[in-house]
Short mmCIF file of C-alpha atoms in Angstrom, two decimals:
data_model
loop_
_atom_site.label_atom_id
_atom_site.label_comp_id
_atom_site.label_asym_id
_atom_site.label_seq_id
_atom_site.Cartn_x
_atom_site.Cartn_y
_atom_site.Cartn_z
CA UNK A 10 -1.13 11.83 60.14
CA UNK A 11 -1.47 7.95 60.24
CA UNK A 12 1.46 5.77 58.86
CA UNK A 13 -1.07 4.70 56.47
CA UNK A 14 -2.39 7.93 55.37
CA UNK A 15 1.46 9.35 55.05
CA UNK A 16 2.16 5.81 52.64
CA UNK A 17 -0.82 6.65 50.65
CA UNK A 18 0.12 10.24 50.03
CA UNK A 19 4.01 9.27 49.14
CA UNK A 20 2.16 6.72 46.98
CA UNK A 21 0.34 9.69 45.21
CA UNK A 22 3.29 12.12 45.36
CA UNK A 23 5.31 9.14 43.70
CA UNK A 24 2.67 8.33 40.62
CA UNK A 25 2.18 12.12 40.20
CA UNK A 26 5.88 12.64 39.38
CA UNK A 27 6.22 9.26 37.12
CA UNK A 28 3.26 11.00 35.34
CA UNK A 29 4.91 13.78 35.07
CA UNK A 30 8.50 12.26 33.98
CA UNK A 31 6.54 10.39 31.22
CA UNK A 32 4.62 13.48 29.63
CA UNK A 33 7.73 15.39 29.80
CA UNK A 34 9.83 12.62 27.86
CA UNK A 35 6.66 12.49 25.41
CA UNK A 36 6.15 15.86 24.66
CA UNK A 37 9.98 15.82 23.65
CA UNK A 38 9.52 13.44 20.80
CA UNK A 39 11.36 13.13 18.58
CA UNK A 40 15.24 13.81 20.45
CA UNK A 41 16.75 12.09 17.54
CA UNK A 42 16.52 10.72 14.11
CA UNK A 43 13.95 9.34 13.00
CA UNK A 44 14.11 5.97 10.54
CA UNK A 45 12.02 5.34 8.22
CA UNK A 46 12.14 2.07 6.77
CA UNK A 47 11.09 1.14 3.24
CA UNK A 48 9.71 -2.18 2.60
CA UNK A 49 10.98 -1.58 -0.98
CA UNK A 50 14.64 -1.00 -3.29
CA UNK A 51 15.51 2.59 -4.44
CA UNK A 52 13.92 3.44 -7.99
CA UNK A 53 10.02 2.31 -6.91
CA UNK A 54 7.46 4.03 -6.60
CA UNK A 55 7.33 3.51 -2.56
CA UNK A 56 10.74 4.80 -2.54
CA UNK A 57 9.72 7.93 -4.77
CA UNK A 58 7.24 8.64 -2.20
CA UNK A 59 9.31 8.33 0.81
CA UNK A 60 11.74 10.56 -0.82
CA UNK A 61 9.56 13.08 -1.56
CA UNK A 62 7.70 13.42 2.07
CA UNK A 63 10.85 12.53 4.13
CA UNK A 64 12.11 16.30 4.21
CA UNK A 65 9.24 17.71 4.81
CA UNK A 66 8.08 15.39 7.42
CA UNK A 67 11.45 16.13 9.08
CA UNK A 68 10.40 19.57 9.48
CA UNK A 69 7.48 18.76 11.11
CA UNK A 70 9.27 16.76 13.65
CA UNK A 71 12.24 18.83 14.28
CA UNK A 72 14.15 15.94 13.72
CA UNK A 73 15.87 14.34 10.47
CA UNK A 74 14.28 11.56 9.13
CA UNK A 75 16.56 8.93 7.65
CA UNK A 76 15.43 6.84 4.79
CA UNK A 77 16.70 3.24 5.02
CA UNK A 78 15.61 0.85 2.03
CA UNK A 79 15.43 -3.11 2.97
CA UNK A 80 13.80 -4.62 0.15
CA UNK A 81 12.89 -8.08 -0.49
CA UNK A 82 10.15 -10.58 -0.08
CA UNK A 83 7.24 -8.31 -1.18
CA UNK A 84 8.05 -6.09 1.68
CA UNK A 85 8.66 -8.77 4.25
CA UNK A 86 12.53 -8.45 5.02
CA UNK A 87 11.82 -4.91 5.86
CA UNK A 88 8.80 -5.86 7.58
CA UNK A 89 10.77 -8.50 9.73
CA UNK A 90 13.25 -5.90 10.59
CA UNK A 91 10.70 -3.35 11.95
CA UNK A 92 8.79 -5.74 13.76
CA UNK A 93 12.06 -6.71 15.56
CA UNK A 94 12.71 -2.50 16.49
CA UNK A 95 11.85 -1.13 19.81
CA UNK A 96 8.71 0.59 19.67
CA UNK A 97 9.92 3.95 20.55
CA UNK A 98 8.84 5.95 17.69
CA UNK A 99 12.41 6.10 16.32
CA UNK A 100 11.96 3.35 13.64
CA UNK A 101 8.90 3.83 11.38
CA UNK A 102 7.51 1.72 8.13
CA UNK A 103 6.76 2.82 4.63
CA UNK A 104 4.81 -0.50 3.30
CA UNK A 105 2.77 -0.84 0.00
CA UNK A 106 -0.47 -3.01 -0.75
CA UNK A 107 1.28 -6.29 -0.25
CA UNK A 108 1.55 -5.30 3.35
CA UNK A 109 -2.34 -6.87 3.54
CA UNK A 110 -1.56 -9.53 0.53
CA UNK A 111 0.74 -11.34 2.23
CA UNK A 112 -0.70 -13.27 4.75
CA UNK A 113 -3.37 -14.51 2.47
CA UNK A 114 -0.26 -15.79 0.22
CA UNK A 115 2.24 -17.21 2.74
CA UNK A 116 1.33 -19.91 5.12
CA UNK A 117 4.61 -19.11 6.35
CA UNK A 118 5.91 -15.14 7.81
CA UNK A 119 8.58 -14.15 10.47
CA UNK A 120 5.45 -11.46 11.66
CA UNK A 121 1.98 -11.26 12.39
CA UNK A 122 0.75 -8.25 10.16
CA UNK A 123 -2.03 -7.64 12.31
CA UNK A 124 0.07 -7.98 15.95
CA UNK A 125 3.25 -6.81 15.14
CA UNK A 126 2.47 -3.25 13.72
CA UNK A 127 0.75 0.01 14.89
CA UNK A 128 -1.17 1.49 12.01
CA UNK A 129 0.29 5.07 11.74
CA UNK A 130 -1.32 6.67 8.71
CA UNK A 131 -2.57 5.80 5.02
CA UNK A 132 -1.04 8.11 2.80
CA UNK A 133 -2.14 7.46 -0.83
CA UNK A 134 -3.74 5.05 -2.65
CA UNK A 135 -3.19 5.36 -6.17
CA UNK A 136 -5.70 2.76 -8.80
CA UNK A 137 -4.70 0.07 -10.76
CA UNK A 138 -5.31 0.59 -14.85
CA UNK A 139 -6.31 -1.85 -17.48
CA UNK A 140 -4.33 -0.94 -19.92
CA UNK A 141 -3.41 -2.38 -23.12
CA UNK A 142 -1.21 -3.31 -26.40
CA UNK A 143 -2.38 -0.41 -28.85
CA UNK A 144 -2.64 -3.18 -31.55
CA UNK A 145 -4.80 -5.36 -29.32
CA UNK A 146 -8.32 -6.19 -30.21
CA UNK A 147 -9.56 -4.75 -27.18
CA UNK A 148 -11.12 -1.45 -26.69
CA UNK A 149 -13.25 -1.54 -23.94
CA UNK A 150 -14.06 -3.88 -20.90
CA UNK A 151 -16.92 -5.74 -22.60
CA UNK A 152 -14.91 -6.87 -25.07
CA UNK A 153 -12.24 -8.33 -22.83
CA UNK A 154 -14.61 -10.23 -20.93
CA UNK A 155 -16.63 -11.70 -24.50
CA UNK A 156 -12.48 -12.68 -24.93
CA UNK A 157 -11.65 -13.46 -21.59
CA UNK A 158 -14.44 -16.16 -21.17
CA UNK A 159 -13.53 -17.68 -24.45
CA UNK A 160 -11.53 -20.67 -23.27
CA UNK A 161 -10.28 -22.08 -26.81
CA UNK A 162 -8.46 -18.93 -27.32
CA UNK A 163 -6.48 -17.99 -24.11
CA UNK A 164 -6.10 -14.17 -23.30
CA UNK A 165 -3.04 -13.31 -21.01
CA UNK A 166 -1.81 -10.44 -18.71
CA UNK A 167 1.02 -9.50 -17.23
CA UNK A 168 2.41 -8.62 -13.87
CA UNK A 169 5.43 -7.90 -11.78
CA UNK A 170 5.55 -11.43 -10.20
CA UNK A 171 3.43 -13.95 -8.50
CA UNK A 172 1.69 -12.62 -5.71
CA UNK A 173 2.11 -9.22 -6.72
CA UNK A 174 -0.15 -6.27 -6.51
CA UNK A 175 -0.79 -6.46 -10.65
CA UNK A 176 -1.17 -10.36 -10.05
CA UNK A 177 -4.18 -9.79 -7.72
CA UNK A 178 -5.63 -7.25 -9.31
CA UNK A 179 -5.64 -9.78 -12.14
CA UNK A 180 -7.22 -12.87 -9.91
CA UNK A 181 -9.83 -9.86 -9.01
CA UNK A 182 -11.16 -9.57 -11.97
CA UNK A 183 -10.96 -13.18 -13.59
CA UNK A 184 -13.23 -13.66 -10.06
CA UNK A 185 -15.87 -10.92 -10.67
CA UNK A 186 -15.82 -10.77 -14.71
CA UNK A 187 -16.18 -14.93 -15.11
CA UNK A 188 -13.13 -14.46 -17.08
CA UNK A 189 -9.75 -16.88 -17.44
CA UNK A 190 -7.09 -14.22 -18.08
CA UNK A 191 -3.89 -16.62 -17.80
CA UNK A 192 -1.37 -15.12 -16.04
CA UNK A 193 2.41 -13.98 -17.16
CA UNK A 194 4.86 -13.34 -14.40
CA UNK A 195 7.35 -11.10 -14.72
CA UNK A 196 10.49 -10.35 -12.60
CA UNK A 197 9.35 -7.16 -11.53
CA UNK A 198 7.04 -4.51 -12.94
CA UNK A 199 9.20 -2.35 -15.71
CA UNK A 200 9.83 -5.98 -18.19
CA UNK A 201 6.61 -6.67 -17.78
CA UNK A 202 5.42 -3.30 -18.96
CA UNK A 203 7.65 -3.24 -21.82
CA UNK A 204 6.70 -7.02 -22.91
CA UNK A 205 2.65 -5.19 -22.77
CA UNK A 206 3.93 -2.05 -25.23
CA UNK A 207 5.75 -4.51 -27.48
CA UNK A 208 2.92 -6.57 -27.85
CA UNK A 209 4.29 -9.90 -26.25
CA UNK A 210 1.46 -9.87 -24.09
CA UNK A 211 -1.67 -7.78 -24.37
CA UNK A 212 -2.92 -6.78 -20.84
CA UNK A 213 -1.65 -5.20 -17.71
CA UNK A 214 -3.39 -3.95 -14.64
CA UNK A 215 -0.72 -1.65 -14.17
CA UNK A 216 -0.55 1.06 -11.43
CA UNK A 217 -1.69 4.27 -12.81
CA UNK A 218 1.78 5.56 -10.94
CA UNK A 219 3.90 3.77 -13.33
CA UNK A 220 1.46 3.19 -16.53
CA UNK A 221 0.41 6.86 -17.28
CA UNK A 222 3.62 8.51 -18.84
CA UNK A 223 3.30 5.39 -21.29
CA UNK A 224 -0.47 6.06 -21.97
CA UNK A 225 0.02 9.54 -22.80
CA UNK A 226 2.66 8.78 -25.44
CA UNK A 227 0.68 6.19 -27.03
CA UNK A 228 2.39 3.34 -25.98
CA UNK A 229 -0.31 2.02 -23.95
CA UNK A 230 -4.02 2.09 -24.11
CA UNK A 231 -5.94 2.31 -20.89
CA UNK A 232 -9.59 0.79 -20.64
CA UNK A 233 -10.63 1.32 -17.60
CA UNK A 234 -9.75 2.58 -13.89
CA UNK A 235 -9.20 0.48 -11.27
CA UNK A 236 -10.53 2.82 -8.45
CA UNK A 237 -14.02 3.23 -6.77
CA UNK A 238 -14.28 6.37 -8.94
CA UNK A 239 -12.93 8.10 -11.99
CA UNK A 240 -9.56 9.19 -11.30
CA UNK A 241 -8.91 13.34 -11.88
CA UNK A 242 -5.88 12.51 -13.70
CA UNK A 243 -8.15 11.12 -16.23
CA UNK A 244 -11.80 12.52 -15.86
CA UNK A 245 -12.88 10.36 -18.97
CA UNK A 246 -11.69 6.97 -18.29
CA UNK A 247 -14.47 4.97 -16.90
CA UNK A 248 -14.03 2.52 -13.48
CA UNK A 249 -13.83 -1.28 -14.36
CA UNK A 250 -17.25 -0.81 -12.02
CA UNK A 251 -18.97 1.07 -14.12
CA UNK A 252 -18.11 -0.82 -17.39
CA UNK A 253 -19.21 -3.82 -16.38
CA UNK A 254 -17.04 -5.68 -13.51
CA UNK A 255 -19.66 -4.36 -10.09
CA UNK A 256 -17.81 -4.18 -6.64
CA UNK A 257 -14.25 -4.03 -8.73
CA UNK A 258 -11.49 -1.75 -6.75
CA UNK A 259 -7.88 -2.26 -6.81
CA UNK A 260 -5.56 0.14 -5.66
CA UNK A 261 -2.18 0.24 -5.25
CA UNK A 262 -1.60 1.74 -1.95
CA UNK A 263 1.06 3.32 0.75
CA UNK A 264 0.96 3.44 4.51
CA UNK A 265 3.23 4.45 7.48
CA UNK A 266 3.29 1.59 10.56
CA UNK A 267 5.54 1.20 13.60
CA UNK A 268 6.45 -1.48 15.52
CA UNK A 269 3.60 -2.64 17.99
CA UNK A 270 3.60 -1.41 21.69
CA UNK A 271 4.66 2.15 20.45
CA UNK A 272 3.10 4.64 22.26
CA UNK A 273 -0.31 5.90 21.39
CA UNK A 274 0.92 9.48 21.75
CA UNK A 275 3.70 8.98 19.20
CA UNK A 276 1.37 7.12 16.58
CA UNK A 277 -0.62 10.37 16.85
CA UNK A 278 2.10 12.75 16.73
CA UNK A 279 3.48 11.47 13.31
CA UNK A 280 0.00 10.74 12.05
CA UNK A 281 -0.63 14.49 12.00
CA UNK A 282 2.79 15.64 10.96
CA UNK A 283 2.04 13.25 7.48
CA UNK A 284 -1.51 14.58 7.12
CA UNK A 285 0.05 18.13 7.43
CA UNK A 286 2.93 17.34 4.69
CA UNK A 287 0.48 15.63 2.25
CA UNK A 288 -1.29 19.16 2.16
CA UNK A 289 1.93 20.31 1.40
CA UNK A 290 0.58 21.70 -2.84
CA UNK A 291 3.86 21.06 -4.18
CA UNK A 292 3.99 17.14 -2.83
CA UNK A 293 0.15 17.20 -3.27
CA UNK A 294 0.85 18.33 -7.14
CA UNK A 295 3.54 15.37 -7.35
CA UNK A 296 1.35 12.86 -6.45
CA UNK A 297 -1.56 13.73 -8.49
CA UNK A 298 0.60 13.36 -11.06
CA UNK A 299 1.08 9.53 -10.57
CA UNK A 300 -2.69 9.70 -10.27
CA UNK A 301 -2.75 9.49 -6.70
CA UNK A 302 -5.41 10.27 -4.05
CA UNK A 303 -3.96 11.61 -0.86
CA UNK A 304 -5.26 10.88 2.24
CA UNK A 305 -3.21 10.91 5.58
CA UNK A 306 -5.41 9.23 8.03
CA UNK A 307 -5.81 8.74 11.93
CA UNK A 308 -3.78 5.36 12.71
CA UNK A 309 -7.85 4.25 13.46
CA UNK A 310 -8.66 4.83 9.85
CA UNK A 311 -5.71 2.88 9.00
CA UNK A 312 -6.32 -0.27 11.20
CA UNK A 313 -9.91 -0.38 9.46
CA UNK A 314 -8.58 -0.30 6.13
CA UNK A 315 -5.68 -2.83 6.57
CA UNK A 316 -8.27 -5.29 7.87
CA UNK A 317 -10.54 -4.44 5.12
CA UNK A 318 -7.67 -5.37 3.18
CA UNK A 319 -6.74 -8.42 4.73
CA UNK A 320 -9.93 -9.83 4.60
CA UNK A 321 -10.59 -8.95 1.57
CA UNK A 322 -7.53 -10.52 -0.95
CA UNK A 323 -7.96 -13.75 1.91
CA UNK A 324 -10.82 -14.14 -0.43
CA UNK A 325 -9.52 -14.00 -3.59
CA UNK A 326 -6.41 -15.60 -2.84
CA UNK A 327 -8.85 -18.81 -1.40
CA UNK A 328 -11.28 -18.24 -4.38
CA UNK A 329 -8.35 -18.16 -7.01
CA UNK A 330 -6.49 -20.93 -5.28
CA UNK A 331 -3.42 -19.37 -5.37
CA UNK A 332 -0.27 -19.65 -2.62
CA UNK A 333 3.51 -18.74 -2.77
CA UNK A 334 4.70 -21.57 -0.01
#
């Protein structure tokens, strides 16, 4: 055997075993905790969800899965702190809608939402509702647009905030109805909600997550769905689409993301341990409950959605004129 023959072969031999090494220290995933970090405080509805699959995804793993709230910012202190992590698989993201809102509202970020996260999985989306006072004039779409584009009597929703996910949804449909809804901000979504059932201000587009329980007492009237379709949680309320807003969807939406660079084989990994909790029926009954559609997809499906996403409220936001910074 040559000296160069006997170099190639060690060089081989050498690749062979780092091959090896690396499928071995793959296939052991996860030989720890796990983190998951929520972009959101304890009490919300992100945090309700990472509650409820955080056990169960656990099992899958054969690891414990630690949930670790850093609210803030619309999700951006958390998101900060996870783009920072070592992409290892250990640290993993729980982010909401404003995950693709934000960049089309701050000129400004500490990440780049595309660059600095591997899409993991879309969980649920649950649909924004119109909903509104009981005692308001309004009892279907059509007549809150007729109101809506009556400038010498101003109509006004409500939302958790500038910028937030009811905000948008808002701006949406001001943009496709013609309407000039004027806008009410609210420090945070509950006192906003409770300003809509006491009548301080007519209309929400509420998540259906937090608006329901109020509809079904009667201290809220929905209008219309939010969503592509009807929702099953409420088989008769018709889509802002279909009552006369076309090409209207807003949801209100979570997704799992890790830091970028993680390993393809991890992002995979944890993308079908989710899928296999969210068939879990008892977690499957809890989030149809909130009116939730369940969907645990491939981190693929995810990165077309977010940039769906992302492209999409870059619109609005530009069309509505609106910015945070």
């Amino acid at each position: 055997m040559t000296i160069l023959n006997a170099l190639a072969r060690r060089a081989v031999l050498a690749a062979g075993a780092t091959l090896i090494a690396s499928a071995s220290a793959m296939a052991a995933y996860p030989e720890r905790p796990v983190t998951l970090v929520v972009t959101y405080p304890p009490g919300g509805t992100v945090d309700v969800v990472a509650r409820l699959i955080g056990p169960k995804l656990a099992e899958k793993l054969g690891q414990s899965v630690v949930i670790e709230n850093r609210g803030g910012a619309g999700g951006m202190i958390g998101g900060a702190a996870v783009a920072r992590a070592k992409p290892d698989g250990y640290t993993l993201m729980l982010d909401a809608s404003n995950h693709a809102q934000n960049p089309a509202l701050h000129s400004k970020m500490q990440f780049d939402t595309l660059a600095d996260f591997a899409p993991v999985s879309l969980l649920l989306r649950v649909p924004n509702v119109l909903v509104v006072t009981p005692s308001a004039p309004i009892n279907s779409v059509a007549e809150l647009i007729k109101a809506g584009q009556d400038k010498s009597k101003p109509v006004y929703f409500a939302s958790a905030g500038p910028g937030s996910a009811q905000h948008l949804a808002g701006e949406l449909f001001n943009l496709l109805a013609h309407t000039h809804l004027e806008h009410v901000a609210y420090k945070g979504g509950g006192p906003a909600m409770v300003d809509v059932m006491a009548g301080q201000v007519p209309v929400m587009f509420a998540s259906m997550g937090s608006a329901w329980q109020h509809v079904k007492n009667g201290k809220l009237r929905a209008v219309a769905v939010g969503g592509g379709q009807r929702s099953p949680a409420a088989p008769d309320l018709p889509t802002l689409a279909e009552s006369g807003v076309p090409g209207y969807e807003s949801y209100e939406w979570n997704a799992v993301f890790a830091p970028a660079g993680t390993p393809p084989e991890i992002l995979d990994q944890v993308s079908k341990a989710l899928a296999e909790v969210l068939k879990d029926p008892a977690i499957a009954a809890s989030l149809a409950g909130i009116g939730a559609e369940t969907i645990g997809s491939t981190p693929a499906d995810l990165d077309t959605f977010r940039r769906a996403e992302i492209a999409k409220w870059q619109k609005v936001v530009k069309e509505a004129n609106l910015k945070l910074d």
